PDB file of C-alpha atoms in Angstrom:
ATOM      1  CA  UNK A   1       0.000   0.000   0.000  1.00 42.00           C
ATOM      2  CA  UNK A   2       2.908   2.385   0.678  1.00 38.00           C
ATOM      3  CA  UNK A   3       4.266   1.729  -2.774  1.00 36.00           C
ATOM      4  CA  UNK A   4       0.509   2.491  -4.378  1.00 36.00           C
ATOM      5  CA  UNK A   5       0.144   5.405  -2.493  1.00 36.00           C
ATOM      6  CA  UNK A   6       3.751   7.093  -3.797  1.00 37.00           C
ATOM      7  CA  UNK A   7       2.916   5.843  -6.930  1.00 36.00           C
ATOM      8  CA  UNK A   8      -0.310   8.008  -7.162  1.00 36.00           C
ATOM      9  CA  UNK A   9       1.054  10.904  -5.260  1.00 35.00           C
ATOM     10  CA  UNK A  10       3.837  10.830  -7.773  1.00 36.00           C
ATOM     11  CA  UNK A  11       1.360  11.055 -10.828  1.00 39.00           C
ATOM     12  CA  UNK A  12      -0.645  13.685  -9.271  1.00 40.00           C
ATOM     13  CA  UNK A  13       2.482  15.661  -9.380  1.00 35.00           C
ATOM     14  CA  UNK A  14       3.008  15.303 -12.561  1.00 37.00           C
ATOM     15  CA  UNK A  15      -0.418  15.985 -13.994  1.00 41.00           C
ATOM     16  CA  UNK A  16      -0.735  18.839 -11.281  1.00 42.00           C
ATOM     17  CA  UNK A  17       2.090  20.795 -13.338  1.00 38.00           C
ATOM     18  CA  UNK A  18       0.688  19.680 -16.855  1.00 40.00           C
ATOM     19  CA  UNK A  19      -2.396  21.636 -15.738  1.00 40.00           C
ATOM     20  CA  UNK A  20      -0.772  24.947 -15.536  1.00 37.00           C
ATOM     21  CA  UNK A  21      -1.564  26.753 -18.148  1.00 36.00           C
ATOM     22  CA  UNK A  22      -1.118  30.428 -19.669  1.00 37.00           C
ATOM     23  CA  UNK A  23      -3.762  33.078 -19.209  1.00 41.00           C
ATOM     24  CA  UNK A  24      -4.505  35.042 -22.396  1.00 42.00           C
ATOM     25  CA  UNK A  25      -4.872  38.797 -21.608  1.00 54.00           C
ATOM     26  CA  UNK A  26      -7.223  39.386 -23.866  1.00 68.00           C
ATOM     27  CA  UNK A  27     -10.587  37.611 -25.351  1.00 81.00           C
ATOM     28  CA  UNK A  28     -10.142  36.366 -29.014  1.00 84.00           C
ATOM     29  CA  UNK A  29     -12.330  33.592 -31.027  1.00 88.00           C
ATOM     30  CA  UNK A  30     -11.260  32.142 -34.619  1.00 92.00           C
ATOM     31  CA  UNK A  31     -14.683  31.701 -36.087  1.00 94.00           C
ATOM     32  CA  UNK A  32     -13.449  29.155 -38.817  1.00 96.00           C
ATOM     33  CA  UNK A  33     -11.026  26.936 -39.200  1.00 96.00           C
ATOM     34  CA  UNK A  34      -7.090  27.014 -40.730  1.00 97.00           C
ATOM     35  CA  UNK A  35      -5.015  24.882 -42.534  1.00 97.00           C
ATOM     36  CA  UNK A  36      -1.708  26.636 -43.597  1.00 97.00           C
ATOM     37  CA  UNK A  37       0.822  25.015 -45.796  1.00 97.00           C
ATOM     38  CA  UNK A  38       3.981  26.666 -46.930  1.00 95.00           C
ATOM     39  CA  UNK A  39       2.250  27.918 -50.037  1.00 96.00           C
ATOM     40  CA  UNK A  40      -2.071  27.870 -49.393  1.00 98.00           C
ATOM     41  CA  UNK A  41      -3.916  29.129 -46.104  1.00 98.00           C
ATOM     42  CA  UNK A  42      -7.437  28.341 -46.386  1.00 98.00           C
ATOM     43  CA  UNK A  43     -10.403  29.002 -44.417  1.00 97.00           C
ATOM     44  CA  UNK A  44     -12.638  26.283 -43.417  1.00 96.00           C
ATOM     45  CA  UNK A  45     -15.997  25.970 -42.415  1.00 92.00           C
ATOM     46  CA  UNK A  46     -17.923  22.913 -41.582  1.00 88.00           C
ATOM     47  CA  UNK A  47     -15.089  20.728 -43.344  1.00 88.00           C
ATOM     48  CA  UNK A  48     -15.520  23.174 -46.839  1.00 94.00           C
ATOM     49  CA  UNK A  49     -12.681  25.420 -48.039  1.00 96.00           C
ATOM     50  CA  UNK A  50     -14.473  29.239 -48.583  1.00 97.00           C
ATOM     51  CA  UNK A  51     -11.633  31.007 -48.212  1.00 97.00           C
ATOM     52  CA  UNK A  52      -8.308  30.318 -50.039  1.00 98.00           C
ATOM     53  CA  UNK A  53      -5.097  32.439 -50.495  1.00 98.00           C
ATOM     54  CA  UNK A  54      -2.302  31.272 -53.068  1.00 97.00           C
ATOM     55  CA  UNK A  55       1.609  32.215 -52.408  1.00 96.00           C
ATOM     56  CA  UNK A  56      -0.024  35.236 -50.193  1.00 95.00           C
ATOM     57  CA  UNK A  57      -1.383  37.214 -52.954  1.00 94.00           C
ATOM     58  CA  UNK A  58      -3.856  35.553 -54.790  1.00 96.00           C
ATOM     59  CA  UNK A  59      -7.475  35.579 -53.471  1.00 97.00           C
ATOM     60  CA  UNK A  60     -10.331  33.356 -53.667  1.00 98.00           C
ATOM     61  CA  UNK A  61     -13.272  33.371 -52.090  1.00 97.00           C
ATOM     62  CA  UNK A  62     -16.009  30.002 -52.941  1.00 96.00           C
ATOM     63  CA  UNK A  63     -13.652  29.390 -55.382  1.00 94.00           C
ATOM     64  CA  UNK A  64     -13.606  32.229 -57.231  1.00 96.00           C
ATOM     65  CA  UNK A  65     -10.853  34.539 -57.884  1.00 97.00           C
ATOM     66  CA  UNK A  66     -10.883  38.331 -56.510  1.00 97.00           C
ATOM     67  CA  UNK A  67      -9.075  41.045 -59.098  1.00 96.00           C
ATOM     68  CA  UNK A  68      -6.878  42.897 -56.445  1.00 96.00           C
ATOM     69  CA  UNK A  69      -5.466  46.024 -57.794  1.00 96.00           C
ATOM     70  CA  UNK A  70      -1.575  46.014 -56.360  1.00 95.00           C
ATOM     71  CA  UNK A  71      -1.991  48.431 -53.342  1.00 95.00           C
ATOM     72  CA  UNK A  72      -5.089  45.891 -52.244  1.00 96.00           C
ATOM     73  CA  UNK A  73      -2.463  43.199 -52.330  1.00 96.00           C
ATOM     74  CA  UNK A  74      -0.741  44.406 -50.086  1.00 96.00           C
ATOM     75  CA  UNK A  75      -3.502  44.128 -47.704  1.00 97.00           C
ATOM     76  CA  UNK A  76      -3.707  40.829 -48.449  1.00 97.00           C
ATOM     77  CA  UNK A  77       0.020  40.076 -48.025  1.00 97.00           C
ATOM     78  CA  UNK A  78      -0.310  41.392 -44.512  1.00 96.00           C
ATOM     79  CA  UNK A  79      -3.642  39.674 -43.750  1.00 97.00           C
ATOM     80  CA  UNK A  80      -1.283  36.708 -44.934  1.00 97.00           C
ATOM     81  CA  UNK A  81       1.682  37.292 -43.145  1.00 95.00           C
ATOM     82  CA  UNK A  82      -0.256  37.768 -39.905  1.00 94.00           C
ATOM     83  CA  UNK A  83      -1.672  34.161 -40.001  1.00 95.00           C
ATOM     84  CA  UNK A  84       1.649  32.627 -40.758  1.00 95.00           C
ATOM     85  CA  UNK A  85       3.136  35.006 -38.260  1.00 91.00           C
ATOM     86  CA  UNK A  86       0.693  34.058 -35.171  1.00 88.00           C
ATOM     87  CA  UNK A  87      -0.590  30.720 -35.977  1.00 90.00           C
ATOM     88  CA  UNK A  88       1.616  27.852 -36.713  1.00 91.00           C
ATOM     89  CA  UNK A  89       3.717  28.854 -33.500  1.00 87.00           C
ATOM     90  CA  UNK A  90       0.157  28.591 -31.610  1.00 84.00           C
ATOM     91  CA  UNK A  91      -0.106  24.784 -32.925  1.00 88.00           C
ATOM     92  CA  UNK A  92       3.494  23.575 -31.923  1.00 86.00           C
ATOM     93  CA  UNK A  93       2.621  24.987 -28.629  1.00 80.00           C
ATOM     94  CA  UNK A  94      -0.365  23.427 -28.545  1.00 77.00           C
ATOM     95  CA  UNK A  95       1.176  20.070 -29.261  1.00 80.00           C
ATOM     96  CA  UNK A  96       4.067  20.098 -27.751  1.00 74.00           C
ATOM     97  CA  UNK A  97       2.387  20.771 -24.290  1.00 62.00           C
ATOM     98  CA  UNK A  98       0.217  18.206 -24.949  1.00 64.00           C
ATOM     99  CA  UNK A  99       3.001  15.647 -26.246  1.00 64.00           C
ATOM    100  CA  UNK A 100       5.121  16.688 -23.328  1.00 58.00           C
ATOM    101  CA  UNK A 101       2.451  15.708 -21.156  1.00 60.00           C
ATOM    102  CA  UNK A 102       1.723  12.004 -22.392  1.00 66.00           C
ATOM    103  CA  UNK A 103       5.147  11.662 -22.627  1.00 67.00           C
ATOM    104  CA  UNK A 104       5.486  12.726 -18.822  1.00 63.00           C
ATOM    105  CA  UNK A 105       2.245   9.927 -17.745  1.00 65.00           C
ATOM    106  CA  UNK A 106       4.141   7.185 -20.318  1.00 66.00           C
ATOM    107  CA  UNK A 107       7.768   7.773 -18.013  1.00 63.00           C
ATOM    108  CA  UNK A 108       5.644   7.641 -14.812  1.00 62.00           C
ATOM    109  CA  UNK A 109       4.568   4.328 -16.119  1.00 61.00           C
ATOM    110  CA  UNK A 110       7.419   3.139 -17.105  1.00 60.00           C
ATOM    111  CA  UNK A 111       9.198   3.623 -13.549  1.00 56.00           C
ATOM    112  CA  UNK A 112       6.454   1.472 -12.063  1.00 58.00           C
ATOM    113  CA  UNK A 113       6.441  -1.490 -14.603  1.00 56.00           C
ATOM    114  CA  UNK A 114       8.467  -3.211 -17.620  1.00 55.00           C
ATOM    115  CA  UNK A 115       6.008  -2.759 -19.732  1.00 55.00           C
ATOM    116  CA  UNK A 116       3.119  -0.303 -20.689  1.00 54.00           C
ATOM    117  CA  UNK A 117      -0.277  -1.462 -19.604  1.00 57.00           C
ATOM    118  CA  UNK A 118      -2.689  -1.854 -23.345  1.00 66.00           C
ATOM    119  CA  UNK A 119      -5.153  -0.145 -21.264  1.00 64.00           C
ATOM    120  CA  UNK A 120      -3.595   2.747 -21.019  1.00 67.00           C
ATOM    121  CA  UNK A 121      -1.969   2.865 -24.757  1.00 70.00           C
ATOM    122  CA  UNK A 122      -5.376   3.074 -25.746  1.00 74.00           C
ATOM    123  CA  UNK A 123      -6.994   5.719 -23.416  1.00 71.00           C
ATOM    124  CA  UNK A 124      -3.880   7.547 -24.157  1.00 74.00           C
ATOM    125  CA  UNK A 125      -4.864   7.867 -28.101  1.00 78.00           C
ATOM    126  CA  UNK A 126      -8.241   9.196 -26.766  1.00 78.00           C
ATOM    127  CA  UNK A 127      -6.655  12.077 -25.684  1.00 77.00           C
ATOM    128  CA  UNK A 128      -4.340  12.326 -28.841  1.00 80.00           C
ATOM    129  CA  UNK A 129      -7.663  12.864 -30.597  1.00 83.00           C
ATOM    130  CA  UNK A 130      -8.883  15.270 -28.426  1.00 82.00           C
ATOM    131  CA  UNK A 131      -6.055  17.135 -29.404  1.00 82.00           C
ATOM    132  CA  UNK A 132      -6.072  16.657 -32.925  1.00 86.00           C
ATOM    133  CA  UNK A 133      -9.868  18.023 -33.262  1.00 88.00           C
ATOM    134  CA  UNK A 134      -8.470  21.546 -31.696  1.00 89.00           C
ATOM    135  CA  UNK A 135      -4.590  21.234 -33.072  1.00 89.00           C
ATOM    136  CA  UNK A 136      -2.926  19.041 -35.824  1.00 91.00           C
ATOM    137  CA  UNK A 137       0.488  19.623 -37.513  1.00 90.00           C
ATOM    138  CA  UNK A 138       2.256  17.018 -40.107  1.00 89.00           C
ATOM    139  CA  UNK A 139       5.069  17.608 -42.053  1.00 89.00           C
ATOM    140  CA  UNK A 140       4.041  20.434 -44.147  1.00 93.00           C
ATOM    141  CA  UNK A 141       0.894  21.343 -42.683  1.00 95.00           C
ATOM    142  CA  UNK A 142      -0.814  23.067 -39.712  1.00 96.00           C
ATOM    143  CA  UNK A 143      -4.407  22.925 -38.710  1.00 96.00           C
ATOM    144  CA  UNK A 144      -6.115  25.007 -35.847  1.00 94.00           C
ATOM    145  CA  UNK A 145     -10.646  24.436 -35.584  1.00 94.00           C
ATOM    146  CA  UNK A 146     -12.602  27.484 -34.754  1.00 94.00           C
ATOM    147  CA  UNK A 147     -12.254  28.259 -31.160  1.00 88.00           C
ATOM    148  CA  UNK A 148     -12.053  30.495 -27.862  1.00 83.00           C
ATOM    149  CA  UNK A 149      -8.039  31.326 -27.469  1.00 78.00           C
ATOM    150  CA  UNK A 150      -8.649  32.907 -24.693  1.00 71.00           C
ATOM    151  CA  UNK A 151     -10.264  29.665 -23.188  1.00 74.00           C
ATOM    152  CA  UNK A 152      -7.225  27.482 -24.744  1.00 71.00           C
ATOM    153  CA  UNK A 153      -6.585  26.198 -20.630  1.00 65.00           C
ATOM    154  CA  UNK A 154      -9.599  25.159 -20.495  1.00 69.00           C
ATOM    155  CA  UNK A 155      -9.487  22.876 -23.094  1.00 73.00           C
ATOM    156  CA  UNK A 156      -6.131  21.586 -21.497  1.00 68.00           C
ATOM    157  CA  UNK A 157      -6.810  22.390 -17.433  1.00 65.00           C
ATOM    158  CA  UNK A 158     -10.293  20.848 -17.950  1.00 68.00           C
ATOM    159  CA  UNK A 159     -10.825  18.347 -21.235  1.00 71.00           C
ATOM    160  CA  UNK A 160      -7.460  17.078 -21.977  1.00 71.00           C
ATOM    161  CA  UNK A 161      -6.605  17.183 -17.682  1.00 67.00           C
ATOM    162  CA  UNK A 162      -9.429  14.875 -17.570  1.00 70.00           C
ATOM    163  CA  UNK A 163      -8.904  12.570 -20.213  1.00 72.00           C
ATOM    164  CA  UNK A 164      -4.914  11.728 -18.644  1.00 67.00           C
ATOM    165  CA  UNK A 165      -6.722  11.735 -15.228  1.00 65.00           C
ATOM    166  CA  UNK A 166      -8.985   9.027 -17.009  1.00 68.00           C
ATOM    167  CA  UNK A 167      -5.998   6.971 -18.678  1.00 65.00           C
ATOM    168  CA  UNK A 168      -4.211   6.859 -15.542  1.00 62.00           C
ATOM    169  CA  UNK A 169      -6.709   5.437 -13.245  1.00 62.00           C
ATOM    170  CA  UNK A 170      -8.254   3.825 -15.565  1.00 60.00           C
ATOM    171  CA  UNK A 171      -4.969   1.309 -16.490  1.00 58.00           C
ATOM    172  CA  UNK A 172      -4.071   1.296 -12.264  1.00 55.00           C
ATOM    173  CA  UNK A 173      -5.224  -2.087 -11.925  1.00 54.00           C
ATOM    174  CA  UNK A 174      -3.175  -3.241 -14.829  1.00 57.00           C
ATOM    175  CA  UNK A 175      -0.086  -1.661 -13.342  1.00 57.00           C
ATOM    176  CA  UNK A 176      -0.750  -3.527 -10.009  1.00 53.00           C
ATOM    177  CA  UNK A 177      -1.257  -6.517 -12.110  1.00 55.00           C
ATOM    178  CA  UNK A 178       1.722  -6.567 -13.973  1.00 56.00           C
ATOM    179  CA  UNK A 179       4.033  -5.384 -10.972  1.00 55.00           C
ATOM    180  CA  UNK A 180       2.359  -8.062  -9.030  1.00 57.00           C
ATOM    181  CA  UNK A 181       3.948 -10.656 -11.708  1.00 55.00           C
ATOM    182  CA  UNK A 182       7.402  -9.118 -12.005  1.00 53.00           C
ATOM    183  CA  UNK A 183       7.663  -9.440  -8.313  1.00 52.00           C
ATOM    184  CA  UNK A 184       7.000 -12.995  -8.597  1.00 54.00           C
ATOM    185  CA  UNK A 185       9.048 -13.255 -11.172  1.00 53.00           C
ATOM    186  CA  UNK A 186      12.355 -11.807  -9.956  1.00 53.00           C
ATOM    187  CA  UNK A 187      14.741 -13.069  -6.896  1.00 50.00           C
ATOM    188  CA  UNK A 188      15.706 -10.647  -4.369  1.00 51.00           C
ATOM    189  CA  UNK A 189      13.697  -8.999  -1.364  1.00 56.00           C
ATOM    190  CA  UNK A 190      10.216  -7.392  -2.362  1.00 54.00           C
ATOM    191  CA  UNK A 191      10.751  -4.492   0.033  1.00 58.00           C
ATOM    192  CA  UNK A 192      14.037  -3.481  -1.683  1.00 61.00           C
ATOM    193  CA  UNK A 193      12.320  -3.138  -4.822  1.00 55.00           C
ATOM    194  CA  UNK A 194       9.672  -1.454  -3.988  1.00 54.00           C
ATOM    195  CA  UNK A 195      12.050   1.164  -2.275  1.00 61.00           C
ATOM    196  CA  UNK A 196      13.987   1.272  -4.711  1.00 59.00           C
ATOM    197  CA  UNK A 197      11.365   1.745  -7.513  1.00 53.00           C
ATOM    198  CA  UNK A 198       9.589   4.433  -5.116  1.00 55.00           C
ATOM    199  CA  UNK A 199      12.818   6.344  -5.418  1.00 63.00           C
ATOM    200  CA  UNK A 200      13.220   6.108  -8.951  1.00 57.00           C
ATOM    201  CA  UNK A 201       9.275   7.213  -8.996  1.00 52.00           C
ATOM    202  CA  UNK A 202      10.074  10.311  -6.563  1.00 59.00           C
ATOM    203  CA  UNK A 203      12.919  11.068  -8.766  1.00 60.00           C
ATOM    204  CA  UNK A 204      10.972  10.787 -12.406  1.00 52.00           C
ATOM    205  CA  UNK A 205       7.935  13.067 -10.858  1.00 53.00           C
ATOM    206  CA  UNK A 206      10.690  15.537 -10.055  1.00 61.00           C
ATOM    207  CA  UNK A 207      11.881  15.719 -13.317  1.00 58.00           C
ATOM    208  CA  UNK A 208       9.019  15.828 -14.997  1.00 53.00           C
ATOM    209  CA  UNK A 209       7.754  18.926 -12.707  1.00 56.00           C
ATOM    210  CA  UNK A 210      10.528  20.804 -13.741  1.00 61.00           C
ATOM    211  CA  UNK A 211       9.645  20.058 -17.560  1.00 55.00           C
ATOM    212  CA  UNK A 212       6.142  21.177 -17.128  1.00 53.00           C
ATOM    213  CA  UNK A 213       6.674  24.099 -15.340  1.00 59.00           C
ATOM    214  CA  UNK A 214       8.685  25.077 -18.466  1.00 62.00           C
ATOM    215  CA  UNK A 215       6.205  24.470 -20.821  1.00 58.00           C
ATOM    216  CA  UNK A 216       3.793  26.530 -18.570  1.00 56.00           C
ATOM    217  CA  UNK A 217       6.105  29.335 -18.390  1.00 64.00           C
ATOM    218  CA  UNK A 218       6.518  29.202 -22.668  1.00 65.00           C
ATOM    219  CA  UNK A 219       2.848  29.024 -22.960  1.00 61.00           C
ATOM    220  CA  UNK A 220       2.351  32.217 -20.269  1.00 63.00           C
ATOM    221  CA  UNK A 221       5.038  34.359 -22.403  1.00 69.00           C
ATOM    222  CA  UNK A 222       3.470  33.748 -25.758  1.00 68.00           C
ATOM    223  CA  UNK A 223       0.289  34.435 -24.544  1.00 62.00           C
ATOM    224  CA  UNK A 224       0.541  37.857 -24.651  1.00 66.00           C
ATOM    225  CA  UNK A 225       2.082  38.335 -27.686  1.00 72.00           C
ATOM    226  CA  UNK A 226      -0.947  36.068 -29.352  1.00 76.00           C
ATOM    227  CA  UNK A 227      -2.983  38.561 -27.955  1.00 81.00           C
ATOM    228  CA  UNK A 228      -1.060  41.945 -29.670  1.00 81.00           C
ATOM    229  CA  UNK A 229      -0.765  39.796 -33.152  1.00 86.00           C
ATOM    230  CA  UNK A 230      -4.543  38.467 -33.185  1.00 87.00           C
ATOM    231  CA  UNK A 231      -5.184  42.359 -32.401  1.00 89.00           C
ATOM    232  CA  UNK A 232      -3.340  43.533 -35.182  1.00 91.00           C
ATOM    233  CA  UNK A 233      -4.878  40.956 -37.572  1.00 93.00           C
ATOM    234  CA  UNK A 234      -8.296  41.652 -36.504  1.00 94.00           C
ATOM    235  CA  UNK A 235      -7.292  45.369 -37.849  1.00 94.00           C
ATOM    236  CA  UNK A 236      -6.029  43.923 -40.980  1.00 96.00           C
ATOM    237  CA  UNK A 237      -8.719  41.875 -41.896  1.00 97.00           C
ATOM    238  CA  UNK A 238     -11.406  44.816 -40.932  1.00 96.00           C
ATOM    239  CA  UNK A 239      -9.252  46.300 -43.572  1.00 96.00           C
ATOM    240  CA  UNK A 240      -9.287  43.665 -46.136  1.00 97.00           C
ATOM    241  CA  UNK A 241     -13.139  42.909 -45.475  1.00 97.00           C
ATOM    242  CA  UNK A 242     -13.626  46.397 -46.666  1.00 97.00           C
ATOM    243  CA  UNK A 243     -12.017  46.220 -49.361  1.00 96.00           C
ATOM    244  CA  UNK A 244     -13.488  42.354 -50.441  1.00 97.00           C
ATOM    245  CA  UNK A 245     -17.372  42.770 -48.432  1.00 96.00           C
ATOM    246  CA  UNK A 246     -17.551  39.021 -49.339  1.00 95.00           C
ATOM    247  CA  UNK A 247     -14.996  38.670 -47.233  1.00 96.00           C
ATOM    248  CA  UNK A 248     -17.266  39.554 -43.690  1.00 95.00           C
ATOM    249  CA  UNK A 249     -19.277  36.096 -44.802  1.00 95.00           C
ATOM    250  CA  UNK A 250     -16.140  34.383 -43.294  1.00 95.00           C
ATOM    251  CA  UNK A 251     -15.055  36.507 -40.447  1.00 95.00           C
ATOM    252  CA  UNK A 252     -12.171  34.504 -39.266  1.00 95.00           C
ATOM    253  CA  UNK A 253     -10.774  37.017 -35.784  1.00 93.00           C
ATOM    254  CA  UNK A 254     -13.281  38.109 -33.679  1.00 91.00           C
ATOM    255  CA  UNK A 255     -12.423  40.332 -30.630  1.00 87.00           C
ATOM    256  CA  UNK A 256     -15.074  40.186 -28.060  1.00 78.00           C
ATOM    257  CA  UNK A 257     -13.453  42.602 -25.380  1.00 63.00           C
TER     258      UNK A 257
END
């Protein structure tokens, strides 16, 4: 029982820190959806491209091209720069918070057992998902869904918290299970090892404290410049919606304070 209860003291630790989270200053929505690539950004709604813009100055809007006279252009350019500026650094955030904590639960794990219960493997890619509906990146893609940022640690302090709060004590007995057969397996005097792995456990929680906190402290600093460049792009697009009315159809930053 001592062992158990180190064990879970050790992962509330470690989810404890994953659940710190940055606090935008300021409240921003992205009505649609994104997909950049290093030459198209499109805007998507309910799985449909409606907006698309080619090598940052070429226009269409439900497929059709827009005539922009050069000067207009440049609107675009900067409505396109300010995308690629602000939101592909928002998705590797994203995902690498998220990453970093599965990869935190999985070394937990790890330092209580040989081998990773199937259990939790597979609650684990529940959360992956959960992810992957808000943020995706691949190779030469990102992807962010229409959504609160200011409400982004919600999504991780509440949904994703609860789903790695779910995949942990939900794959428990497993652990138990297959600890319970490696002690029977191995010579050598049970109380040792389970000192010895309550150390290593101690020692892995510490470790992966300090990486969280990290993350945190990353995700806290770039809040508030996400806030000054979703501002600014806000401005531009008011701009470019004036110029292209067709545009307001597919209002992509809204500022609600």
């Amino acid at each position: 029982m001592a062992f158990l209860s180190r064990s879970i003291l050790a992962m509330s630790i470690a989810l404890s820190s994953f659940n710190v989270c940055a606090k935008v200053s300021c409240d921003v929505e992205l009505g649609h959806g994104l997909i950049i690539t290093d030459d198209v950004i499109r805007i998507v709604d309910k799985g449909q491209t409606r907006v698309q813009i080619n090598n940052d100055n070429q226009l269409f809007i439900r497929g059709y091209w827009i005539d922009l006279s050069p000067e207009e252009s440049q609107v675009l350019m900067q409505f396109s720069a300010g995308i690629r500026d602000t939101v592909p650094e928002l998705v590797e955030l994203a995902t690498d918070g998220v990453n970093l904590g599965l990869s935190a639960i999985e070394q937990v794990v790890e330092g209580m057992s040989d081998k990773e219960p199937e259990v939790l493997k597979t609650q684990l890619q529940y959360v992956e998902r959960a992810l992957m509906d808000k943020f995706k990146r691949g190779d030469d893609f990102f992807f962010i869904a229409p959504q609160s940022l200011s409400k982004i640690d919600d999504f991780f302090t509440e949904e994703i918290s609860k789903k790695i709060h779910s995949a942990v004590h939900g794959s428990l007995g497993a652990i138990l299970v297959s600890l319970g057969d490696a002690f029977k397996s191995r010579e050598g005097n049970i109380e040792d090892r389970i000192n010895d792995m309550g150390q290593r456990m101690d020692i892995i929680s510490k470790e992966i404290d300090k990486s969280l906190q990290k993350k945190a402290q990353q995700l806290e600093f770039k809040a508030s410049e996400y806030c000054e460049c979703l501002n600014s792009l806000d401005v531009t697009e008011s701009r470019l919606q004036m110029i292209v009315p067709s545009m307001a159809d597919f209002d992509l930053v809204q500022i609600k304070s």
